[in-house]
Amino acid sequence: MFIGIAAAVVAGTMLGLYALPGKYTSDFEEENKWSLFFVLTMFVVPLVATFGLMKGVGDIYAGIDSSVLTTMVVASFLWGVGVMMWGKAIDHIGLSLGFSLFIGTVILVGSVLPLGIAISKVQPLPSTPALISILAGIAVVLLGVLSNGRAGLIREADEAAIQAAQGDTEDAATGPKQRSYGLGIFIAVFGGLLATGFNVAFTYGAGPLGEAVVANGNPGWMTAMAVMLPVFLSGGVVMTFYFLFQLSKKKAWGKFKTASFGKNFILIFVMAFFHYAASAMYAFAADSLGANGPVVVYAIFNTTCLVVAVISGILTGEWAKASGGAKRWLYTGLLCMVVGVLVLAVGQVLEQAPVESEVVSNVQLVLGC
């Protein structure tokens, strides 16, 4: 049990910190940083990890129905756009807001979607105690998302007021950071909506791929890796075309030719490794804890990720110019999300859903999550 819990904490910490090294790159435009990151996290790291750790990779994918893979590819395109928007949101509004708004939206949609599917298909809803717990958790998480959005808008006003008081009226009115908060909040929330395509891909692919993974002598938790490979490759295509266009449009190709490239590459590789490894470690943790493993890991992972992301944002000075009111809204939002995740976990325990379905459906919260 200790190993599983420790793995969940490490997975949440890795995802909460994955974007932090990007703050320390130099001589790179935003497009240089994120294009290199997505090449590494969508192509290099998944291919090396899958072929390096998994047995019978070719046989696993050869036996999968083409309609399943087609559905996964389409859903993965949407997820790729969502993750790309997440990166843009972090550049606009920082780690604290970028993570809490994006992941909060994913948690909300991921919790509401199964209920909507059950209603549309006239299927039985969860038991009354479980349904009350799930709805309560959704409401509390929603309050957290709204609270964090409010914190971002107040922080924007605080920074504009400080610049105006210092006589920097032009920057206060037109500086890129000051005019981007509302847009950044929208990007984070909308990106979270699109990122639920990851869950759709898992829903369709986890069953047949999971059987093939085990049949080829691999542990069950590697199902997450088997599903992630086509998802990442498909989502990566979207990002490749986008950044090829952006690098050319902004004439940023020359920025790769810098003395800081070696340092930047290492920092961005760490980002890519943390981003991918969080999912695999999450699946391992859920598999290690037995029947209620997915529920326990769900709560531990998301709580750790949100707390680490907010704290790292604060420690790196993102809220240095924010008023006490803005910080109170931020802390309130974080508290609501943590409590909401725990209440949702209680609802899942009460419902006692099948372990296999929980492992693969909850992995979506890791990367998009």
mmCIF file of C-alpha atoms in Angstrom:
data_model
loop_
_atom_site.group_PDB
_atom_site.id
_atom_site.type_symbol
_atom_site.label_atom_id
_atom_site.label_comp_id
_atom_site.label_asym_id
_atom_site.label_seq_id
_atom_site.Cartn_x
_atom_site.Cartn_y
_atom_site.Cartn_z
ATOM 1 C CA MET A 1 0.000 0.000 0.000
ATOM 2 C CA PHE A 2 2.814 2.417 0.890
ATOM 3 C CA ILE A 3 4.380 2.024 -2.563
ATOM 4 C CA GLY A 4 1.076 2.788 -4.278
ATOM 5 C CA ILE A 5 0.392 5.879 -2.176
ATOM 6 C CA ALA A 6 3.965 7.117 -2.635
ATOM 7 C CA ALA A 7 3.665 6.604 -6.402
ATOM 8 C CA ALA A 8 0.429 8.628 -6.438
ATOM 9 C CA VAL A 9 2.091 11.492 -4.564
ATOM 10 C CA VAL A 10 5.101 11.431 -6.892
ATOM 11 C CA ALA A 11 2.809 11.365 -9.955
ATOM 12 C CA GLY A 12 0.842 14.372 -8.702
ATOM 13 C CA THR A 13 4.038 16.225 -7.867
ATOM 14 C CA MET A 14 5.508 15.571 -11.314
ATOM 15 C CA LEU A 15 2.445 16.899 -13.104
ATOM 16 C CA GLY A 16 2.190 19.859 -10.744
ATOM 17 C CA LEU A 17 5.816 20.772 -11.469
ATOM 18 C CA TYR A 18 6.078 19.798 -15.134
ATOM 19 C CA ALA A 19 5.792 23.352 -16.489
ATOM 20 C CA LEU A 20 8.067 24.937 -13.871
ATOM 21 C CA PRO A 21 11.401 24.339 -15.699
ATOM 22 C CA GLY A 22 10.008 26.298 -18.656
ATOM 23 C CA LYS A 23 10.189 29.454 -16.570
ATOM 24 C CA TYR A 24 13.989 29.245 -16.634
ATOM 25 C CA THR A 25 14.615 28.904 -20.359
ATOM 26 C CA SER A 26 16.384 31.852 -21.973
ATOM 27 C CA ASP A 27 16.632 33.330 -25.479
ATOM 28 C CA PHE A 28 13.532 31.340 -26.494
ATOM 29 C CA GLU A 29 10.203 32.691 -27.618
ATOM 30 C CA GLU A 30 7.060 31.016 -26.304
ATOM 31 C CA GLU A 31 6.762 29.139 -29.607
ATOM 32 C CA ASN A 32 10.306 27.766 -29.344
ATOM 33 C CA LYS A 33 9.751 26.488 -25.833
ATOM 34 C CA TRP A 34 6.411 24.802 -26.415
ATOM 35 C CA SER A 35 7.183 23.402 -29.861
ATOM 36 C CA LEU A 36 10.280 21.630 -28.519
ATOM 37 C CA PHE A 37 8.319 20.457 -25.489
ATOM 38 C CA PHE A 38 5.540 18.952 -27.586
ATOM 39 C CA VAL A 39 7.982 17.195 -29.931
ATOM 40 C CA LEU A 40 9.600 15.551 -26.915
ATOM 41 C CA THR A 41 6.470 14.735 -24.905
ATOM 42 C CA MET A 42 4.268 13.643 -27.814
ATOM 43 C CA PHE A 43 6.780 11.703 -29.893
ATOM 44 C CA VAL A 44 10.201 11.041 -28.357
ATOM 45 C CA VAL A 45 9.352 10.124 -24.755
ATOM 46 C CA PRO A 46 6.266 7.947 -25.540
ATOM 47 C CA LEU A 47 8.040 6.009 -28.305
ATOM 48 C CA VAL A 48 11.144 5.363 -26.203
ATOM 49 C CA ALA A 49 9.103 4.413 -23.121
ATOM 50 C CA THR A 50 6.662 2.140 -24.978
ATOM 51 C CA PHE A 51 9.217 0.222 -27.033
ATOM 52 C CA GLY A 52 11.699 0.167 -24.163
ATOM 53 C CA LEU A 53 9.351 -1.163 -21.468
ATOM 54 C CA MET A 54 6.501 -3.023 -23.183
ATOM 55 C CA LYS A 55 6.685 -6.498 -24.681
ATOM 56 C CA GLY A 56 5.137 -7.329 -28.055
ATOM 57 C CA VAL A 57 4.265 -3.786 -29.074
ATOM 58 C CA GLY A 58 3.669 -4.710 -32.719
ATOM 59 C CA ASP A 59 1.386 -7.622 -31.841
ATOM 60 C CA ILE A 60 -0.617 -5.463 -29.419
ATOM 61 C CA TYR A 61 -1.614 -2.918 -32.054
ATOM 62 C CA ALA A 62 -1.925 -5.370 -34.951
ATOM 63 C CA GLY A 63 -4.951 -7.056 -33.431
ATOM 64 C CA ILE A 64 -6.972 -3.910 -32.693
ATOM 65 C CA ASP A 65 -10.030 -3.123 -34.838
ATOM 66 C CA SER A 66 -9.442 -0.167 -37.163
ATOM 67 C CA SER A 67 -12.685 1.541 -36.055
ATOM 68 C CA VAL A 68 -11.390 1.655 -32.481
ATOM 69 C CA LEU A 69 -8.129 3.261 -33.555
ATOM 70 C CA THR A 70 -9.997 5.739 -35.791
ATOM 71 C CA THR A 71 -12.185 6.867 -32.908
ATOM 72 C CA MET A 72 -9.126 7.218 -30.682
ATOM 73 C CA VAL A 73 -7.321 9.309 -33.297
ATOM 74 C CA VAL A 74 -10.228 11.748 -33.744
ATOM 75 C CA ALA A 75 -10.686 12.179 -29.988
ATOM 76 C CA SER A 76 -6.935 12.596 -29.586
ATOM 77 C CA PHE A 77 -6.888 15.490 -32.044
ATOM 78 C CA LEU A 78 -9.289 17.361 -29.766
ATOM 79 C CA TRP A 79 -7.188 16.477 -26.738
ATOM 80 C CA GLY A 80 -4.078 17.724 -28.524
ATOM 81 C CA VAL A 81 -5.703 21.108 -29.102
ATOM 82 C CA GLY A 82 -6.751 21.211 -25.440
ATOM 83 C CA VAL A 83 -3.255 20.476 -24.113
ATOM 84 C CA MET A 84 -1.793 23.042 -26.503
ATOM 85 C CA MET A 85 -4.226 25.604 -25.093
ATOM 86 C CA TRP A 86 -3.160 24.603 -21.569
ATOM 87 C CA GLY A 87 0.426 25.554 -22.401
ATOM 88 C CA LYS A 88 -0.749 28.889 -23.806
ATOM 89 C CA ALA A 89 -2.830 29.523 -20.686
ATOM 90 C CA ILE A 90 0.169 28.929 -18.412
ATOM 91 C CA ASP A 91 2.121 31.561 -20.344
ATOM 92 C CA HIS A 92 -0.785 34.015 -19.988
ATOM 93 C CA ILE A 93 -1.822 33.523 -16.362
ATOM 94 C CA GLY A 94 0.935 31.447 -14.733
ATOM 95 C CA LEU A 95 1.215 28.026 -13.133
ATOM 96 C CA SER A 96 -1.237 28.559 -10.271
ATOM 97 C CA LEU A 97 -4.227 29.658 -12.315
ATOM 98 C CA GLY A 98 -3.293 27.693 -15.422
ATOM 99 C CA PHE A 99 -3.277 24.392 -13.538
ATOM 100 C CA SER A 100 -6.213 24.955 -11.221
ATOM 101 C CA LEU A 101 -8.562 26.236 -13.935
ATOM 102 C CA PHE A 102 -7.584 23.613 -16.511
ATOM 103 C CA ILE A 103 -7.595 20.612 -14.191
ATOM 104 C CA GLY A 104 -10.668 21.918 -12.369
ATOM 105 C CA THR A 105 -12.523 22.008 -15.697
ATOM 106 C CA VAL A 106 -11.359 18.494 -16.572
ATOM 107 C CA ILE A 107 -12.515 17.197 -13.182
ATOM 108 C CA LEU A 108 -15.901 18.862 -13.648
ATOM 109 C CA VAL A 109 -16.486 17.540 -17.143
ATOM 110 C CA GLY A 110 -15.071 14.113 -16.291
ATOM 111 C CA SER A 111 -17.501 13.855 -13.364
ATOM 112 C CA VAL A 112 -20.580 15.200 -15.155
ATOM 113 C CA LEU A 113 -20.086 13.246 -18.405
ATOM 114 C CA PRO A 114 -20.842 9.764 -17.000
ATOM 115 C CA LEU A 115 -24.053 11.086 -15.424
ATOM 116 C CA GLY A 116 -25.112 12.653 -18.732
ATOM 117 C CA ILE A 117 -24.392 9.429 -20.620
ATOM 118 C CA ALA A 118 -26.445 7.427 -18.107
ATOM 119 C CA ILE A 119 -29.407 9.804 -18.458
ATOM 120 C CA SER A 120 -29.240 9.885 -22.278
ATOM 121 C CA LYS A 121 -29.132 6.084 -22.490
ATOM 122 C CA VAL A 122 -31.810 5.668 -19.797
ATOM 123 C CA GLN A 123 -29.370 3.743 -17.647
ATOM 124 C CA PRO A 124 -29.545 3.535 -13.830
ATOM 125 C CA LEU A 125 -27.900 6.429 -12.050
ATOM 126 C CA PRO A 126 -25.604 5.844 -9.063
ATOM 127 C CA SER A 127 -27.255 5.029 -5.756
ATOM 128 C CA THR A 128 -28.774 7.974 -3.891
ATOM 129 C CA PRO A 129 -25.902 8.430 -1.365
ATOM 130 C CA ALA A 130 -23.319 8.175 -4.162
ATOM 131 C CA LEU A 131 -25.237 10.556 -6.421
ATOM 132 C CA ILE A 132 -25.573 13.138 -3.633
ATOM 133 C CA SER A 133 -21.835 12.897 -2.943
ATOM 134 C CA ILE A 134 -20.937 13.212 -6.639
ATOM 135 C CA LEU A 135 -23.221 16.221 -7.183
ATOM 136 C CA ALA A 136 -21.922 17.873 -4.012
ATOM 137 C CA GLY A 137 -18.336 17.314 -5.155
ATOM 138 C CA ILE A 138 -19.116 18.774 -8.587
ATOM 139 C CA ALA A 139 -20.675 21.869 -6.976
ATOM 140 C CA VAL A 140 -17.685 22.429 -4.701
ATOM 141 C CA VAL A 141 -15.180 22.011 -7.569
ATOM 142 C CA LEU A 142 -17.228 24.467 -9.655
ATOM 143 C CA LEU A 143 -17.009 26.994 -6.828
ATOM 144 C CA GLY A 144 -13.241 26.465 -6.863
ATOM 145 C CA VAL A 145 -13.001 27.136 -10.604
ATOM 146 C CA LEU A 146 -15.087 30.311 -10.282
ATOM 147 C CA SER A 147 -13.078 31.452 -7.257
ATOM 148 C CA ASN A 148 -9.781 31.017 -9.092
ATOM 149 C CA GLY A 149 -11.139 32.909 -12.088
ATOM 150 C CA ARG A 150 -12.071 35.745 -9.752
ATOM 151 C CA ALA A 151 -8.583 35.643 -8.218
ATOM 152 C CA GLY A 152 -7.018 36.044 -11.663
ATOM 153 C CA LEU A 153 -9.153 39.067 -12.559
ATOM 154 C CA ILE A 154 -8.377 40.773 -9.233
ATOM 155 C CA ARG A 155 -4.679 40.049 -9.691
ATOM 156 C CA GLU A 156 -4.823 41.648 -13.129
ATOM 157 C CA ALA A 157 -6.398 44.791 -11.671
ATOM 158 C CA ASP A 158 -3.842 44.876 -8.841
ATOM 159 C CA GLU A 159 -0.879 44.717 -11.224
ATOM 160 C CA ALA A 160 -2.395 47.370 -13.494
ATOM 161 C CA ALA A 161 -2.946 49.666 -10.503
ATOM 162 C CA ILE A 162 0.657 49.246 -9.356
ATOM 163 C CA GLN A 163 1.999 50.085 -12.811
ATOM 164 C CA ALA A 164 -0.308 53.091 -13.057
ATOM 165 C CA ALA A 165 0.817 54.344 -9.640
ATOM 166 C CA GLN A 166 4.429 54.089 -10.798
ATOM 167 C CA GLY A 167 3.642 56.240 -13.821
ATOM 168 C CA ASP A 168 3.939 53.361 -16.311
ATOM 169 C CA THR A 169 0.493 54.084 -17.734
ATOM 170 C CA GLU A 170 1.287 52.850 -21.221
ATOM 171 C CA ASP A 171 2.387 49.419 -20.040
ATOM 172 C CA ALA A 172 -0.516 49.255 -17.612
ATOM 173 C CA ALA A 173 -2.940 49.779 -20.440
ATOM 174 C CA THR A 174 -1.343 47.782 -23.205
ATOM 175 C CA GLY A 175 1.307 45.449 -21.714
ATOM 176 C CA PRO A 176 0.869 41.890 -22.904
ATOM 177 C CA LYS A 177 0.638 40.468 -19.419
ATOM 178 C CA GLN A 178 -2.002 42.955 -18.327
ATOM 179 C CA ARG A 179 -4.335 42.460 -21.237
ATOM 180 C CA SER A 180 -4.060 38.673 -21.322
ATOM 181 C CA TYR A 181 -5.666 37.494 -18.078
ATOM 182 C CA GLY A 182 -9.240 37.251 -19.323
ATOM 183 C CA LEU A 183 -8.046 35.521 -22.483
ATOM 184 C CA GLY A 184 -5.828 33.196 -20.444
ATOM 185 C CA ILE A 185 -8.734 32.183 -18.201
ATOM 186 C CA PHE A 186 -10.881 31.447 -21.253
ATOM 187 C CA ILE A 187 -8.075 29.429 -22.884
ATOM 188 C CA ALA A 188 -7.568 27.340 -19.725
ATOM 189 C CA VAL A 189 -11.273 26.527 -19.333
ATOM 190 C CA PHE A 190 -11.947 25.873 -23.028
ATOM 191 C CA GLY A 191 -8.773 23.802 -23.271
ATOM 192 C CA GLY A 192 -9.998 21.728 -20.340
ATOM 193 C CA LEU A 193 -13.239 21.036 -22.205
ATOM 194 C CA LEU A 194 -11.412 19.849 -25.334
ATOM 195 C CA ALA A 195 -8.972 17.799 -23.274
ATOM 196 C CA THR A 196 -11.760 15.399 -22.303
ATOM 197 C CA GLY A 197 -11.122 13.841 -25.713
ATOM 198 C CA PHE A 198 -8.418 11.934 -23.828
ATOM 199 C CA ASN A 199 -11.131 10.189 -21.825
ATOM 200 C CA VAL A 200 -13.035 9.285 -24.993
ATOM 201 C CA ALA A 201 -9.888 7.710 -26.455
ATOM 202 C CA PHE A 202 -9.333 5.717 -23.265
ATOM 203 C CA THR A 203 -12.960 4.603 -23.155
ATOM 204 C CA TYR A 204 -12.767 3.128 -26.641
ATOM 205 C CA GLY A 205 -9.232 1.789 -26.546
ATOM 206 C CA ALA A 206 -8.566 0.584 -23.017
ATOM 207 C CA GLY A 207 -10.617 -2.628 -23.254
ATOM 208 C CA PRO A 208 -9.129 -4.226 -26.374
ATOM 209 C CA LEU A 209 -5.663 -2.805 -25.779
ATOM 210 C CA GLY A 210 -5.703 -3.919 -22.148
ATOM 211 C CA GLU A 211 -6.443 -7.494 -23.149
ATOM 212 C CA ALA A 212 -3.662 -7.425 -25.736
ATOM 213 C CA VAL A 213 -1.187 -5.906 -23.259
ATOM 214 C CA VAL A 214 -1.756 -8.668 -20.693
ATOM 215 C CA ALA A 215 -1.824 -11.377 -23.377
ATOM 216 C CA ASN A 216 1.683 -10.340 -24.412
ATOM 217 C CA GLY A 217 3.053 -10.765 -20.909
ATOM 218 C CA ASN A 218 2.824 -7.189 -19.608
ATOM 219 C CA PRO A 219 1.386 -5.985 -16.269
ATOM 220 C CA GLY A 220 -2.113 -4.523 -16.403
ATOM 221 C CA TRP A 221 -1.064 -0.978 -15.557
ATOM 222 C CA MET A 222 0.820 -0.796 -18.874
ATOM 223 C CA THR A 223 -2.580 -0.527 -20.562
ATOM 224 C CA ALA A 224 -2.247 3.203 -19.909
ATOM 225 C CA MET A 225 0.995 3.281 -21.890
ATOM 226 C CA ALA A 226 -0.536 1.276 -24.739
ATOM 227 C CA VAL A 227 -3.447 3.707 -25.036
ATOM 228 C CA MET A 228 -1.260 6.781 -24.587
ATOM 229 C CA LEU A 229 0.997 5.996 -27.565
ATOM 230 C CA PRO A 230 -1.624 6.468 -30.343
ATOM 231 C CA VAL A 231 -3.235 9.281 -28.345
ATOM 232 C CA PHE A 232 0.034 11.182 -28.009
ATOM 233 C CA LEU A 233 1.099 10.587 -31.602
ATOM 234 C CA SER A 234 -2.288 11.770 -32.921
ATOM 235 C CA GLY A 235 -2.448 14.793 -30.637
ATOM 236 C CA GLY A 236 1.155 15.602 -31.516
ATOM 237 C CA VAL A 237 0.267 15.968 -35.198
ATOM 238 C CA VAL A 238 -2.087 18.844 -34.340
ATOM 239 C CA MET A 239 0.605 20.592 -32.351
ATOM 240 C CA THR A 240 3.253 20.016 -35.012
ATOM 241 C CA PHE A 241 1.267 21.830 -37.720
ATOM 242 C CA TYR A 242 0.308 24.625 -35.317
ATOM 243 C CA PHE A 243 3.851 25.347 -34.196
ATOM 244 C CA LEU A 244 5.312 25.032 -37.696
ATOM 245 C CA PHE A 245 2.920 27.815 -38.652
ATOM 246 C CA GLN A 246 3.645 29.901 -35.547
ATOM 247 C CA LEU A 247 7.431 29.577 -35.785
ATOM 248 C CA SER A 248 7.302 30.693 -39.428
ATOM 249 C CA LYS A 249 4.784 33.466 -38.813
ATOM 250 C CA LYS A 250 6.793 35.000 -35.977
ATOM 251 C CA LYS A 251 10.138 34.236 -37.634
ATOM 252 C CA ALA A 252 11.265 32.446 -34.496
ATOM 253 C CA TRP A 253 13.238 29.611 -36.100
ATOM 254 C CA GLY A 254 16.462 31.535 -35.564
ATOM 255 C CA LYS A 255 15.868 31.538 -31.816
ATOM 256 C CA PHE A 256 16.837 27.873 -31.705
ATOM 257 C CA LYS A 257 20.371 28.965 -32.646
ATOM 258 C CA THR A 258 21.376 30.224 -29.237
ATOM 259 C CA ALA A 259 24.160 29.492 -26.803
ATOM 260 C CA SER A 260 21.453 28.613 -24.290
ATOM 261 C CA PHE A 261 20.021 25.793 -26.423
ATOM 262 C CA GLY A 262 21.724 23.023 -24.421
ATOM 263 C CA LYS A 263 20.395 24.338 -21.117
ATOM 264 C CA ASN A 264 16.962 24.954 -22.617
ATOM 265 C CA PHE A 265 16.817 21.451 -24.088
ATOM 266 C CA ILE A 266 17.551 19.855 -20.708
ATOM 267 C CA LEU A 267 14.917 21.957 -18.954
ATOM 268 C CA ILE A 268 12.300 21.191 -21.606
ATOM 269 C CA PHE A 269 13.172 17.485 -21.627
ATOM 270 C CA VAL A 270 12.509 17.440 -17.874
ATOM 271 C CA MET A 271 9.118 19.023 -18.624
ATOM 272 C CA ALA A 272 8.347 16.347 -21.207
ATOM 273 C CA PHE A 273 9.469 13.494 -18.963
ATOM 274 C CA PHE A 274 7.398 14.681 -15.997
ATOM 275 C CA HIS A 275 4.362 15.289 -18.222
ATOM 276 C CA TYR A 276 4.405 11.748 -19.642
ATOM 277 C CA ALA A 277 5.679 9.828 -16.613
ATOM 278 C CA ALA A 278 2.899 11.204 -14.387
ATOM 279 C CA SER A 279 0.324 9.165 -16.320
ATOM 280 C CA ALA A 280 2.264 5.909 -16.237
ATOM 281 C CA MET A 281 3.006 6.291 -12.531
ATOM 282 C CA TYR A 282 -0.639 7.127 -11.842
ATOM 283 C CA ALA A 283 -1.736 3.888 -13.525
ATOM 284 C CA PHE A 284 0.898 1.919 -11.579
ATOM 285 C CA ALA A 285 -0.281 3.452 -8.300
ATOM 286 C CA ALA A 286 -3.944 2.662 -9.008
ATOM 287 C CA ASP A 287 -3.070 -0.925 -9.913
ATOM 288 C CA SER A 288 -0.960 -1.357 -6.760
ATOM 289 C CA LEU A 289 -3.694 -0.418 -4.271
ATOM 290 C CA GLY A 290 -6.205 -3.102 -5.188
ATOM 291 C CA ALA A 291 -10.004 -2.752 -5.308
ATOM 292 C CA ASN A 292 -10.291 0.887 -4.235
ATOM 293 C CA GLY A 293 -6.946 1.868 -5.709
ATOM 294 C CA PRO A 294 -8.304 4.073 -8.516
ATOM 295 C CA VAL A 295 -10.498 6.042 -6.094
ATOM 296 C CA VAL A 296 -7.752 6.578 -3.528
ATOM 297 C CA VAL A 297 -5.184 7.504 -6.172
ATOM 298 C CA TYR A 298 -7.668 9.840 -7.884
ATOM 299 C CA ALA A 299 -7.959 11.889 -4.680
ATOM 300 C CA ILE A 300 -4.262 11.794 -3.783
ATOM 301 C CA PHE A 301 -3.066 12.601 -7.294
ATOM 302 C CA ASN A 302 -5.354 15.544 -8.015
ATOM 303 C CA THR A 303 -4.930 17.052 -4.563
ATOM 304 C CA THR A 304 -1.139 16.825 -4.800
ATOM 305 C CA CYS A 305 -1.059 18.203 -8.344
ATOM 306 C CA LEU A 306 -3.192 21.249 -7.550
ATOM 307 C CA VAL A 307 -1.387 22.073 -4.299
ATOM 308 C CA VAL A 308 2.083 21.707 -5.851
ATOM 309 C CA ALA A 309 1.175 23.835 -8.882
ATOM 310 C CA VAL A 310 -0.279 26.656 -6.782
ATOM 311 C CA ILE A 311 2.611 26.649 -4.299
ATOM 312 C CA SER A 312 5.232 26.619 -7.064
ATOM 313 C CA GLY A 313 3.487 29.548 -8.733
ATOM 314 C CA ILE A 314 3.517 31.497 -5.485
ATOM 315 C CA LEU A 315 7.174 30.687 -4.755
ATOM 316 C CA THR A 316 8.247 31.849 -8.223
ATOM 317 C CA GLY A 317 6.644 35.260 -7.697
ATOM 318 C CA GLU A 318 3.494 34.975 -9.783
ATOM 319 C CA TRP A 319 1.439 36.554 -6.996
ATOM 320 C CA ALA A 320 4.029 38.993 -5.654
ATOM 321 C CA LYS A 321 2.029 42.027 -6.822
ATOM 322 C CA ALA A 322 -1.381 40.612 -6.000
ATOM 323 C CA SER A 323 -3.441 42.011 -3.135
ATOM 324 C CA GLY A 324 -4.568 40.043 -0.108
ATOM 325 C CA GLY A 325 -8.025 39.825 -1.642
ATOM 326 C CA ALA A 326 -6.728 38.143 -4.791
ATOM 327 C CA LYS A 327 -4.728 35.647 -2.751
ATOM 328 C CA ARG A 328 -7.726 34.864 -0.562
ATOM 329 C CA TRP A 329 -9.782 34.045 -3.666
ATOM 330 C CA LEU A 330 -6.906 31.844 -4.896
ATOM 331 C CA TYR A 331 -6.624 29.962 -1.603
ATOM 332 C CA THR A 332 -10.404 29.603 -1.398
ATOM 333 C CA GLY A 333 -10.489 28.175 -4.912
ATOM 334 C CA LEU A 334 -7.709 25.719 -4.117
ATOM 335 C CA LEU A 335 -9.442 24.611 -0.911
ATOM 336 C CA CYS A 336 -12.735 24.120 -2.769
ATOM 337 C CA MET A 337 -11.060 21.988 -5.442
ATOM 338 C CA VAL A 338 -9.262 19.812 -2.897
ATOM 339 C CA VAL A 339 -12.446 19.300 -0.858
ATOM 340 C CA GLY A 340 -14.456 18.705 -4.037
ATOM 341 C CA VAL A 341 -12.033 16.021 -5.251
ATOM 342 C CA LEU A 342 -12.232 14.255 -1.879
ATOM 343 C CA VAL A 343 -16.045 14.375 -1.908
ATOM 344 C CA LEU A 344 -16.077 12.982 -5.467
ATOM 345 C CA ALA A 345 -13.790 10.186 -4.314
ATOM 346 C CA VAL A 346 -16.236 9.337 -1.522
ATOM 347 C CA GLY A 347 -18.994 9.157 -4.137
ATOM 348 C CA GLN A 348 -16.941 6.711 -6.186
ATOM 349 C CA VAL A 349 -16.315 4.536 -3.121
ATOM 350 C CA LEU A 350 -20.042 4.475 -2.374
ATOM 351 C CA GLU A 351 -20.799 3.524 -5.967
ATOM 352 C CA GLN A 352 -18.067 0.827 -5.999
ATOM 353 C CA ALA A 353 -17.495 0.975 -9.785
ATOM 354 C CA PRO A 354 -15.492 -1.834 -11.455
ATOM 355 C CA VAL A 355 -11.769 -1.481 -10.932
ATOM 356 C CA GLU A 356 -10.726 -1.817 -14.579
ATOM 357 C CA SER A 357 -13.025 0.937 -15.804
ATOM 358 C CA GLU A 358 -11.912 3.257 -13.022
ATOM 359 C CA VAL A 359 -8.222 2.788 -13.766
ATOM 360 C CA VAL A 360 -8.508 3.797 -17.392
ATOM 361 C CA SER A 361 -11.143 6.525 -16.978
ATOM 362 C CA ASN A 362 -9.322 8.262 -14.149
ATOM 363 C CA VAL A 363 -6.022 8.312 -16.021
ATOM 364 C CA GLN A 364 -7.526 11.111 -18.155
ATOM 365 C CA LEU A 365 -7.133 13.437 -15.168
ATOM 366 C CA VAL A 366 -3.376 13.065 -15.367
ATOM 367 C CA LEU A 367 -2.753 14.557 -18.771
ATOM 368 C CA GLY A 368 -5.786 16.298 -19.909
ATOM 369 C CA CYS A 369 -5.631 15.546 -18.616
#
